[in-house]
């Protein structure tokens, strides 16, 4: 197991070096062709994922972003930070090198400080999802400050060697490090992810059919670094380590396991149909993802000659089957640029306890996402943008170990508009306003303590408050503004935004101690387009 870990890290390092070399070539090439423009986030995402579109609709662009954001959550899911501050650097773009080669890529670095994160000793959060997908980890009730850093690189290479063949190769890697700073135990989490993917297509006139294949690997090491094994007693809840298995079945103790490791591996295969013309891109595809994540307990000890050894015990696993169907659309008609992405996902997760040979946890989840944008310019070259995003989700979690089941379905949307105003040549002001709404549709939570007269702490302190959060409708409003000026074929954009979210009834308030205030997020930054 130890040698496999070293091989994983080595492979990750070589992958990062290769992608960095590709990324450096891409972004160097971008600086020598200063013909980029500011496009919508939906179109940007479609073009970065599939740079071969540039063979049909050429559009080189690149953007570098420096940003600081601050968030305050007065209501939230339990295992999420109450306050967050993040510094982010990001650079991304697409570049057509010649008639046969197109490149795309993304670099990102982020440093985040989180305040008041309770009930978790892992780097996972429930900010944007209702639950932690592999709920097997160490935890303590005490809240803490976390310091998190992450580095991400992605690159794609599209090649059209002969007229009917399109080949697209790519890879991405991520490394993250997290520390729990001001509470014991103080874990250190190292997180490595990498992915390699290929796409091969045959083109006939304006039509193309692709086959796709990806390999995914994920390694995570969690060093708990608890204070003293003799001091970890059940009476001291602030430092006593618990291990959770399933959605609500916790096990007390196991403090001899100073470290643990997660290893996830799997594959993705699929197919796609695409139509491309001078003003239209349409693609429809299917992906099947098969992943297995395993949790290992690591026991360290000294032998008679005082040499340290590690024993690895494969303890639990989580299998994910995910079916995805998607539609992408780009259109340029009568001066209006349309972009749309739609994705449907059907996911099934099940866990497995290797020593006891049983399954207790099952997650069924269905999601539908739809993102849209329309952009056009008037005679003053002022842009007007309309944005509309919508999502529908349905999930069911069942854990036989504690006889707990939760069901939830929901709908949310975001509707917004943005307008540019010319102040003087090469200088503009842009202002935007958007409104979002979250509505739960079906909601059901059933829980019974199993083989115990005492309620499960995890179920009552985490699962039930989280469900109250998910079962409460919410409404939000966002205001954004930016100052834009162009100089020497480079566009600079100073931007800022402020958003607030409010609860629309008392479902959440009746379950937790809530001060009644809104959540808010503020961010400021600089975009450079070149």
Coordinates of C-alpha atoms in Angstrom, one line a residue:
X1 CA 0.0 0.0 0.0
X2 CA 2.8 2.4 0.9
X3 CA 4.6 1.8 -2.4
X4 CA 1.3 2.4 -4.3
X5 CA 1.0 5.7 -2.5
X6 CA 4.4 6.8 -3.7
X7 CA 3.6 5.7 -7.2
X8 CA 0.4 7.7 -7.0
X9 CA 2.2 10.9 -5.9
X10 CA 4.9 10.4 -8.6
X11 CA 2.3 10.0 -11.3
X12 CA 0.5 13.1 -10.1
X13 CA 3.7 15.1 -10.1
X14 CA 4.6 14.1 -13.6
X15 CA 1.1 14.8 -14.8
X16 CA 1.2 18.3 -13.3
X17 CA 4.6 19.0 -15.0
X18 CA 3.3 17.9 -18.4
X19 CA 0.1 19.9 -18.0
X20 CA 2.1 22.9 -16.8
X21 CA 4.2 22.7 -19.9
X22 CA 1.1 22.6 -22.1
X23 CA -0.5 25.4 -20.2
X24 CA 2.6 27.6 -20.5
X25 CA 2.6 27.1 -24.2
X26 CA -1.1 28.0 -24.4
X27 CA -0.9 31.2 -22.3
X28 CA 2.3 32.3 -24.0
X29 CA 0.6 31.9 -27.4
X30 CA -2.3 33.9 -26.1
X31 CA -0.2 36.9 -25.2
X32 CA 1.1 37.1 -28.8
X33 CA -2.5 37.3 -30.3
X34 CA -4.3 40.0 -28.4
X35 CA -7.7 39.4 -30.1
X36 CA -9.8 38.0 -27.2
X37 CA -13.2 39.3 -26.1
X38 CA -15.3 39.0 -23.0
X39 CA -17.8 36.2 -23.5
X40 CA -20.5 34.7 -21.2
X41 CA -19.5 32.1 -18.6
X42 CA -21.7 29.5 -20.3
X43 CA -20.0 29.9 -23.7
X44 CA -16.6 30.0 -22.0
X45 CA -17.2 26.7 -20.3
X46 CA -18.4 25.0 -23.5
X47 CA -15.3 26.2 -25.5
X48 CA -12.8 25.3 -22.8
X49 CA -14.1 21.8 -22.5
X50 CA -14.1 21.3 -26.3
X51 CA -11.5 23.5 -28.0
X52 CA -12.1 21.6 -31.3
X53 CA -15.1 24.0 -31.8
X54 CA -12.6 26.6 -32.8
X55 CA -12.1 24.6 -36.1
X56 CA -15.6 25.6 -37.0
X57 CA -16.2 28.9 -35.1
X58 CA -12.8 30.5 -34.4
X59 CA -12.8 32.6 -31.2
X60 CA -9.6 33.0 -29.3
X61 CA -9.9 34.4 -25.7
X62 CA -8.1 34.3 -22.4
X63 CA -8.7 35.8 -19.0
X64 CA -6.7 36.1 -15.8
X65 CA -8.5 36.8 -12.6
X66 CA -7.4 38.0 -9.1
X67 CA -10.2 37.9 -6.6
X68 CA -11.0 38.2 -2.9
X69 CA -14.4 37.0 -1.5
X70 CA -15.9 37.0 1.9
X71 CA -19.0 35.1 3.0
X72 CA -21.1 35.2 6.2
X73 CA -23.6 32.4 6.7
X74 CA -26.1 33.0 9.6
X75 CA -28.0 29.9 8.5
X76 CA -26.3 26.9 6.9
X77 CA -25.8 23.2 6.9
X78 CA -23.9 22.1 10.0
X79 CA -20.6 21.0 8.4
X80 CA -20.1 24.3 6.6
X81 CA -18.1 27.3 7.7
X82 CA -19.9 30.2 9.4
X83 CA -17.5 32.7 7.8
X84 CA -15.2 32.3 4.8
X85 CA -12.5 34.4 3.3
X86 CA -10.8 33.4 0.0
X87 CA -8.0 34.7 -2.2
X88 CA -8.2 33.3 -5.8
X89 CA -5.9 33.4 -8.9
X90 CA -7.2 32.0 -12.1
X91 CA -6.2 32.0 -15.8
X92 CA -8.0 30.3 -18.6
X93 CA -8.5 30.5 -22.3
X94 CA -8.8 28.9 -25.8
X95 CA -6.4 29.4 -28.6
X96 CA -6.4 28.1 -32.2
X97 CA -2.8 27.6 -33.2
X98 CA -3.5 26.7 -36.8
X99 CA -6.1 24.9 -39.0
X100 CA -5.2 21.6 -37.4
X101 CA -4.4 22.4 -33.7
X102 CA -6.4 24.1 -31.0
X103 CA -5.6 24.4 -27.3
X104 CA -7.5 25.2 -24.1
X105 CA -6.7 25.2 -20.5
X106 CA -7.2 26.6 -17.0
X107 CA -4.9 27.3 -14.0
X108 CA -6.3 28.1 -10.6
X109 CA -4.8 28.7 -7.1
X110 CA -6.9 29.4 -4.0
X111 CA -6.3 30.1 -0.3
X112 CA -9.2 30.0 2.0
X113 CA -9.8 30.6 5.7
X114 CA -12.9 29.1 7.3
X115 CA -14.3 30.0 10.7
X116 CA -16.7 27.9 12.9
X117 CA -16.6 24.5 11.1
X118 CA -18.0 21.8 13.5
X119 CA -18.4 18.0 13.4
X120 CA -15.8 17.2 10.8
X121 CA -12.1 16.3 10.6
X122 CA -12.0 16.1 6.8
X123 CA -11.8 18.8 4.1
X124 CA -15.2 18.1 2.7
X125 CA -18.0 20.6 3.1
X126 CA -21.8 20.6 2.6
X127 CA -21.9 24.1 1.2
X128 CA -23.4 23.1 -2.2
X129 CA -24.7 19.6 -1.5
X130 CA -27.1 18.1 1.0
X131 CA -24.6 15.6 2.4
X132 CA -21.1 14.2 2.3
X133 CA -21.0 11.6 -0.4
X134 CA -18.7 9.2 1.4
X135 CA -19.8 9.6 5.0
X136 CA -16.9 7.6 6.6
X137 CA -14.5 9.9 8.5
X138 CA -13.3 11.0 11.9
X139 CA -15.0 13.9 13.6
X140 CA -15.4 15.8 16.8
X141 CA -18.2 18.2 17.9
X142 CA -16.0 21.2 18.6
X143 CA -16.0 24.0 16.0
X144 CA -12.7 25.1 14.6
X145 CA -10.9 27.4 12.1
X146 CA -9.5 25.8 8.9
X147 CA -6.8 26.9 6.5
X148 CA -7.2 25.4 3.0
X149 CA -5.1 25.7 -0.1
X150 CA -5.7 24.2 -3.5
X151 CA -3.9 24.2 -6.9
X152 CA -5.6 23.1 -10.1
X153 CA -4.4 22.8 -13.7
X154 CA -6.3 21.6 -16.8
X155 CA -5.4 21.4 -20.5
X156 CA -6.9 20.1 -23.7
X157 CA -5.3 19.5 -27.1
X158 CA -7.5 19.2 -30.2
X159 CA -6.1 17.9 -33.4
X160 CA -7.6 17.6 -36.9
X161 CA -4.9 15.5 -38.7
X162 CA -7.1 14.8 -41.8
X163 CA -10.4 16.3 -42.7
X164 CA -12.8 13.5 -41.4
X165 CA -10.9 12.9 -38.1
X166 CA -10.9 15.0 -34.9
X167 CA -8.8 13.9 -31.9
X168 CA -8.9 15.6 -28.5
X169 CA -6.6 14.7 -25.6
X170 CA -6.5 16.3 -22.1
X171 CA -5.7 16.0 -18.5
X172 CA -6.1 17.8 -15.2
X173 CA -4.7 17.6 -11.8
X174 CA -5.5 19.1 -8.4
X175 CA -3.6 19.2 -5.1
X176 CA -5.1 20.6 -1.9
X177 CA -3.9 20.8 1.6
X178 CA -6.1 21.6 4.7
X179 CA -5.4 22.2 8.3
X180 CA -7.7 22.5 11.3
X181 CA -6.0 25.3 13.2
X182 CA -7.4 26.2 16.6
X183 CA -8.9 23.0 18.1
X184 CA -7.6 19.6 19.0
X185 CA -7.2 17.2 17.4
X186 CA -5.5 19.1 14.5
X187 CA -5.7 17.0 11.3
X188 CA -3.6 17.7 8.2
X189 CA -5.3 16.6 5.0
X190 CA -3.4 16.1 1.7
X191 CA -5.7 15.6 -1.3
X192 CA -4.5 14.6 -4.8
X193 CA -6.8 14.2 -7.9
X194 CA -5.9 13.6 -11.5
X195 CA -7.8 12.7 -14.6
X196 CA -6.8 11.8 -18.2
X197 CA -9.3 11.9 -21.0
X198 CA -9.5 11.3 -24.7
X199 CA -12.1 12.0 -27.4
X200 CA -12.0 10.6 -30.9
X201 CA -14.5 11.7 -33.6
X202 CA -15.3 11.1 -37.2
X203 CA -16.7 14.1 -39.2
X204 CA -18.9 14.1 -42.3
X205 CA -19.8 17.5 -43.6
X206 CA -21.3 19.4 -40.6
X207 CA -21.9 16.3 -38.5
X208 CA -19.5 14.4 -36.2
X209 CA -19.7 11.3 -33.9
X210 CA -17.3 11.0 -31.0
X211 CA -16.3 8.2 -28.6
X212 CA -14.9 9.3 -25.2
X213 CA -12.9 7.6 -22.4
X214 CA -11.5 9.0 -19.1
X215 CA -9.5 7.6 -16.2
X216 CA -9.9 9.1 -12.8
X217 CA -7.8 8.7 -9.7
X218 CA -8.1 10.3 -6.2
X219 CA -5.9 9.9 -3.2
X220 CA -6.4 11.6 0.2
X221 CA -4.3 11.2 3.4
X222 CA -5.7 12.4 6.7
X223 CA -3.2 12.8 9.6
X224 CA -5.3 13.3 12.7
X225 CA -2.4 14.3 15.1
X226 CA -4.5 14.0 18.2
X227 CA -2.9 15.4 21.4
X228 CA -2.5 12.4 23.6
X229 CA -4.0 8.9 23.3
X230 CA -4.4 8.7 27.1
X231 CA -6.2 12.0 27.2
X232 CA -8.9 11.2 24.7
X233 CA -11.7 10.2 27.0
X234 CA -15.4 10.2 26.3
X235 CA -16.0 12.9 29.0
X236 CA -14.0 15.4 27.0
X237 CA -16.1 16.1 23.9
X238 CA -13.8 18.8 22.5
X239 CA -11.0 16.5 21.7
X240 CA -12.4 13.0 21.8
X241 CA -12.3 11.4 18.3
X242 CA -15.2 9.6 16.7
X243 CA -15.4 7.7 13.5
X244 CA -18.5 7.8 11.4
X245 CA -19.7 5.1 9.1
X246 CA -22.7 5.4 6.9
X247 CA -25.0 8.5 7.2
X248 CA -25.6 8.3 10.9
X249 CA -23.8 5.4 12.7
X250 CA -20.9 6.7 14.7
X251 CA -18.2 4.6 16.5
X252 CA -16.4 6.0 19.5
X253 CA -12.7 5.4 20.0
X254 CA -10.2 3.9 17.5
X255 CA -7.7 6.5 18.6
X256 CA -4.8 4.1 17.9
X257 CA -5.4 5.0 14.2
X258 CA -3.4 8.2 13.9
X259 CA -3.8 8.4 10.1
X260 CA -6.2 7.2 7.5
X261 CA -6.3 7.2 3.7
X262 CA -8.8 7.4 1.0
X263 CA -8.2 6.0 -2.5
X264 CA -10.6 6.4 -5.4
X265 CA -10.3 5.1 -8.9
X266 CA -12.5 4.6 -11.8
X267 CA -13.4 5.3 -15.4
X268 CA -15.8 7.3 -17.6
X269 CA -16.9 6.3 -21.0
X270 CA -19.4 7.8 -23.4
X271 CA -20.4 9.1 -26.8
X272 CA -21.4 12.3 -28.4
X273 CA -23.1 13.6 -31.6
X274 CA -22.2 17.2 -32.7
X275 CA -23.4 19.6 -35.4
X276 CA -21.1 22.5 -36.4
X277 CA -21.5 25.4 -38.8
X278 CA -20.2 28.9 -39.1
X279 CA -22.8 30.2 -36.6
X280 CA -24.1 27.1 -34.8
X281 CA -22.7 24.5 -32.4
X282 CA -24.9 21.7 -31.1
X283 CA -23.8 18.6 -29.2
X284 CA -25.7 15.8 -27.4
X285 CA -23.9 13.2 -25.4
X286 CA -23.9 10.5 -22.7
X287 CA -21.3 9.6 -20.0
X288 CA -21.2 6.7 -17.7
X289 CA -19.0 7.1 -14.6
X290 CA -18.0 4.1 -12.4
X291 CA -16.0 5.0 -9.3
X292 CA -15.0 3.0 -6.2
X293 CA -13.6 4.9 -3.1
X294 CA -12.0 2.9 -0.3
X295 CA -11.1 4.0 3.2
X296 CA -8.0 2.6 4.9
X297 CA -7.1 2.8 8.5
X298 CA -3.4 3.1 9.1
X299 CA -1.8 1.8 12.3
X300 CA 1.8 2.9 13.1
X301 CA 4.0 1.1 15.6
X302 CA 7.6 0.5 16.6
X303 CA 9.2 -3.0 16.5
X304 CA 11.9 -4.3 18.9
X305 CA 14.7 -2.4 17.1
X306 CA 12.7 0.8 17.3
X307 CA 11.9 0.9 13.6
X308 CA 8.5 2.4 12.6
X309 CA 6.0 0.4 10.5
X310 CA 2.6 1.0 9.1
X311 CA -0.2 -1.5 8.7
X312 CA -3.0 -0.8 6.3
X313 CA -6.5 -2.1 6.9
X314 CA -9.1 -1.8 4.1
X315 CA -12.2 -0.9 6.2
X316 CA -15.0 0.5 4.1
X317 CA -15.8 1.5 0.5
X318 CA -18.2 3.5 -1.5
X319 CA -19.3 2.7 -5.1
X320 CA -20.8 5.3 -7.4
X321 CA -22.7 4.7 -10.6
X322 CA -23.5 7.9 -12.4
X323 CA -25.3 8.3 -15.8
X324 CA -25.1 11.7 -17.4
X325 CA -26.9 13.1 -20.5
X326 CA -26.1 16.5 -21.8
X327 CA -26.9 19.1 -24.5
X328 CA -24.7 22.1 -25.5
X329 CA -25.7 24.9 -27.8
X330 CA -23.9 28.0 -29.2
X331 CA -25.5 30.2 -31.7
X332 CA -24.8 33.6 -33.3
X333 CA -27.9 35.0 -35.1
X334 CA -28.6 38.6 -36.1
X335 CA -25.9 39.9 -33.8
X336 CA -27.1 38.0 -30.7
X337 CA -24.9 35.3 -29.2
X338 CA -26.8 32.5 -27.5
X339 CA -25.3 29.8 -25.2
X340 CA -27.0 27.0 -23.4
X341 CA -26.0 23.9 -21.4
X342 CA -28.3 21.2 -20.1
X343 CA -27.3 18.2 -18.0
X344 CA -29.3 15.4 -16.5
X345 CA -27.6 13.1 -13.9
X346 CA -28.8 9.8 -12.4
X347 CA -26.6 8.7 -9.5
X348 CA -26.5 5.6 -7.2
X349 CA -24.1 5.3 -4.2
X350 CA -23.7 2.3 -1.9
X351 CA -21.3 1.6 0.9
X352 CA -19.6 -1.6 2.0
X353 CA -18.0 -2.7 5.3
X354 CA -15.1 -5.1 4.5
X355 CA -14.5 -6.6 7.9
X356 CA -18.2 -7.2 8.6
X357 CA -19.2 -7.8 5.0
X358 CA -22.4 -5.8 4.9
X359 CA -24.0 -2.7 3.3
X360 CA -26.0 -0.1 5.2
X361 CA -26.0 3.2 3.3
X362 CA -27.6 4.0 -0.1
X363 CA -28.0 7.2 -1.9
X364 CA -30.2 7.7 -5.0
X365 CA -30.0 11.1 -6.7
X366 CA -31.3 12.7 -9.8
X367 CA -30.4 16.3 -11.0
X368 CA -31.3 18.4 -14.0
X369 CA -29.3 21.6 -14.6
X370 CA -29.9 24.2 -17.3
X371 CA -27.8 27.3 -17.9
X372 CA -28.5 30.0 -20.5
X373 CA -27.1 33.4 -21.7
X374 CA -27.9 35.8 -24.4
X375 CA -25.5 38.7 -25.3
X376 CA -25.8 41.4 -27.9
X377 CA -24.4 44.9 -28.6
X378 CA -26.1 48.2 -29.5
X379 CA -24.7 50.9 -31.9
X380 CA -22.5 52.3 -29.1
X381 CA -20.9 48.9 -28.6
X382 CA -22.6 48.5 -25.3
X383 CA -23.3 44.9 -24.3
X384 CA -26.6 43.7 -22.8
X385 CA -26.7 40.3 -21.2
X386 CA -29.6 38.2 -20.0
X387 CA -28.9 35.1 -17.8
X388 CA -31.2 32.3 -16.8
X389 CA -30.3 29.2 -14.8
X390 CA -32.6 26.5 -13.5
X391 CA -32.2 23.2 -11.7
X392 CA -34.3 20.4 -10.4
X393 CA -33.0 17.8 -7.9
X394 CA -34.4 14.7 -6.2
X395 CA -32.5 12.6 -3.7
X396 CA -33.1 9.8 -1.2
X397 CA -30.7 8.7 1.5
X398 CA -31.3 5.5 3.5
X399 CA -29.1 4.0 6.2
X400 CA -30.2 0.7 7.7
X401 CA -27.7 0.9 10.5
X402 CA -29.7 3.6 12.3
X403 CA -33.0 3.2 10.5
X404 CA -32.9 6.6 8.9
X405 CA -34.4 7.8 5.6
X406 CA -34.6 11.2 4.1
X407 CA -36.2 12.3 0.9
X408 CA -36.0 15.7 -0.8
X409 CA -36.9 17.2 -4.2
X410 CA -36.4 20.9 -5.0
X411 CA -36.4 23.5 -7.7
X412 CA -34.3 26.6 -8.0
X413 CA -33.6 29.3 -10.6
X414 CA -31.5 32.4 -11.2
X415 CA -32.6 35.2 -13.5
X416 CA -30.4 38.2 -14.2
X417 CA -29.5 41.0 -16.6
X418 CA -26.4 43.2 -17.1
X419 CA -25.9 46.4 -19.1
X420 CA -22.8 48.3 -20.2
X421 CA -22.6 52.1 -20.4
X422 CA -19.9 53.9 -22.4
X423 CA -18.3 56.6 -20.3
X424 CA -15.7 57.7 -22.9
X425 CA -13.8 55.9 -25.7
X426 CA -12.3 52.6 -24.3
X427 CA -14.0 53.1 -20.9
X428 CA -17.2 51.5 -19.8
X429 CA -19.3 50.9 -16.7
X430 CA -21.3 47.7 -16.3
X431 CA -24.0 47.0 -13.8
X432 CA -26.1 43.9 -13.2
X433 CA -28.8 42.5 -11.0
X434 CA -30.0 39.0 -10.5
X435 CA -32.5 37.2 -8.4
X436 CA -32.6 33.5 -7.3
X437 CA -35.2 31.3 -5.6
X438 CA -34.9 27.9 -4.0
X439 CA -38.2 25.9 -3.4
X440 CA -38.4 22.4 -1.7
X441 CA -41.1 20.3 -3.3
X442 CA -41.1 16.9 -1.6
X443 CA -39.6 16.6 1.9
X444 CA -39.6 13.6 4.3
X445 CA -37.3 12.7 7.2
X446 CA -37.7 9.5 9.2
X447 CA -35.3 8.4 12.0
X448 CA -35.4 5.8 14.8
X449 CA -32.6 4.9 17.1
X450 CA -31.7 1.2 16.4
X451 CA -30.7 -1.2 19.2
X452 CA -30.1 1.8 21.5
X453 CA -32.1 3.8 24.1
X454 CA -30.0 6.9 23.3
X455 CA -30.3 8.9 20.2
X456 CA -27.5 9.0 17.7
X457 CA -25.5 12.3 18.0
X458 CA -24.7 12.4 14.3
X459 CA -28.4 12.0 13.3
X460 CA -29.7 14.6 15.8
X461 CA -26.9 17.2 15.6
X462 CA -26.2 17.0 11.8
X463 CA -28.7 15.1 9.8
X464 CA -31.9 16.7 11.2
X465 CA -30.6 20.3 11.2
X466 CA -29.3 19.8 7.6
X467 CA -32.7 18.5 6.5
X468 CA -34.4 21.6 8.1
X469 CA -32.0 23.8 6.0
X470 CA -32.8 21.9 2.8
X471 CA -36.6 21.9 3.6
X472 CA -36.7 25.7 3.9
X473 CA -37.4 27.9 0.8
X474 CA -34.9 30.7 0.2
X475 CA -34.7 33.8 -1.9
X476 CA -31.6 35.8 -2.9
X477 CA -30.6 39.0 -4.6
X478 CA -27.3 39.9 -6.2
X479 CA -25.9 43.2 -7.4
X480 CA -22.7 43.5 -9.4
X481 CA -20.8 46.3 -11.0
X482 CA -17.5 46.7 -12.9
X483 CA -15.4 49.4 -14.5
X484 CA -13.9 48.3 -17.8
X485 CA -11.1 50.0 -19.8
X486 CA -9.1 48.9 -22.8
X487 CA -5.4 49.6 -23.4
X488 CA -3.0 48.2 -26.0
X489 CA -5.4 45.4 -27.0
X490 CA -5.8 44.3 -23.3
X491 CA -9.0 44.8 -21.4
X492 CA -8.9 45.5 -17.7
X493 CA -12.1 45.0 -15.6
X494 CA -12.3 46.0 -11.9
X495 CA -15.4 44.3 -10.5
X496 CA -17.3 43.8 -7.3
X497 CA -20.5 42.1 -6.2
X498 CA -22.7 41.8 -3.2
X499 CA -25.5 39.2 -2.6
X500 CA -27.9 38.4 0.2
X501 CA -30.1 35.3 0.8
X502 CA -33.1 35.2 3.1
X503 CA -35.2 32.3 4.5
X504 CA -38.9 32.4 3.5
X505 CA -40.4 30.6 6.4
X506 CA -39.6 29.3 10.0
X507 CA -38.9 25.6 9.2
X508 CA -35.1 26.1 9.8
X509 CA -35.6 28.5 12.7
X510 CA -37.7 26.0 14.6
X511 CA -34.9 23.4 14.6
X512 CA -31.8 25.4 15.4
X513 CA -30.6 28.5 17.3
X514 CA -30.8 31.1 14.5
X515 CA -30.4 34.9 14.8
X516 CA -32.8 35.7 12.0
X517 CA -30.2 37.5 9.8
X518 CA -29.6 37.1 6.1
X519 CA -26.5 35.4 4.6
X520 CA -24.3 37.6 2.5
X521 CA -21.4 37.2 0.1
X522 CA -19.1 40.1 -1.1
X523 CA -16.3 39.9 -3.6
X524 CA -13.9 42.3 -5.4
X525 CA -11.3 41.6 -8.0
X526 CA -9.6 42.3 -11.3
X527 CA -10.1 40.5 -14.7
X528 CA -7.5 40.9 -17.4
X529 CA -8.6 39.9 -21.0
X530 CA -5.9 39.6 -23.6

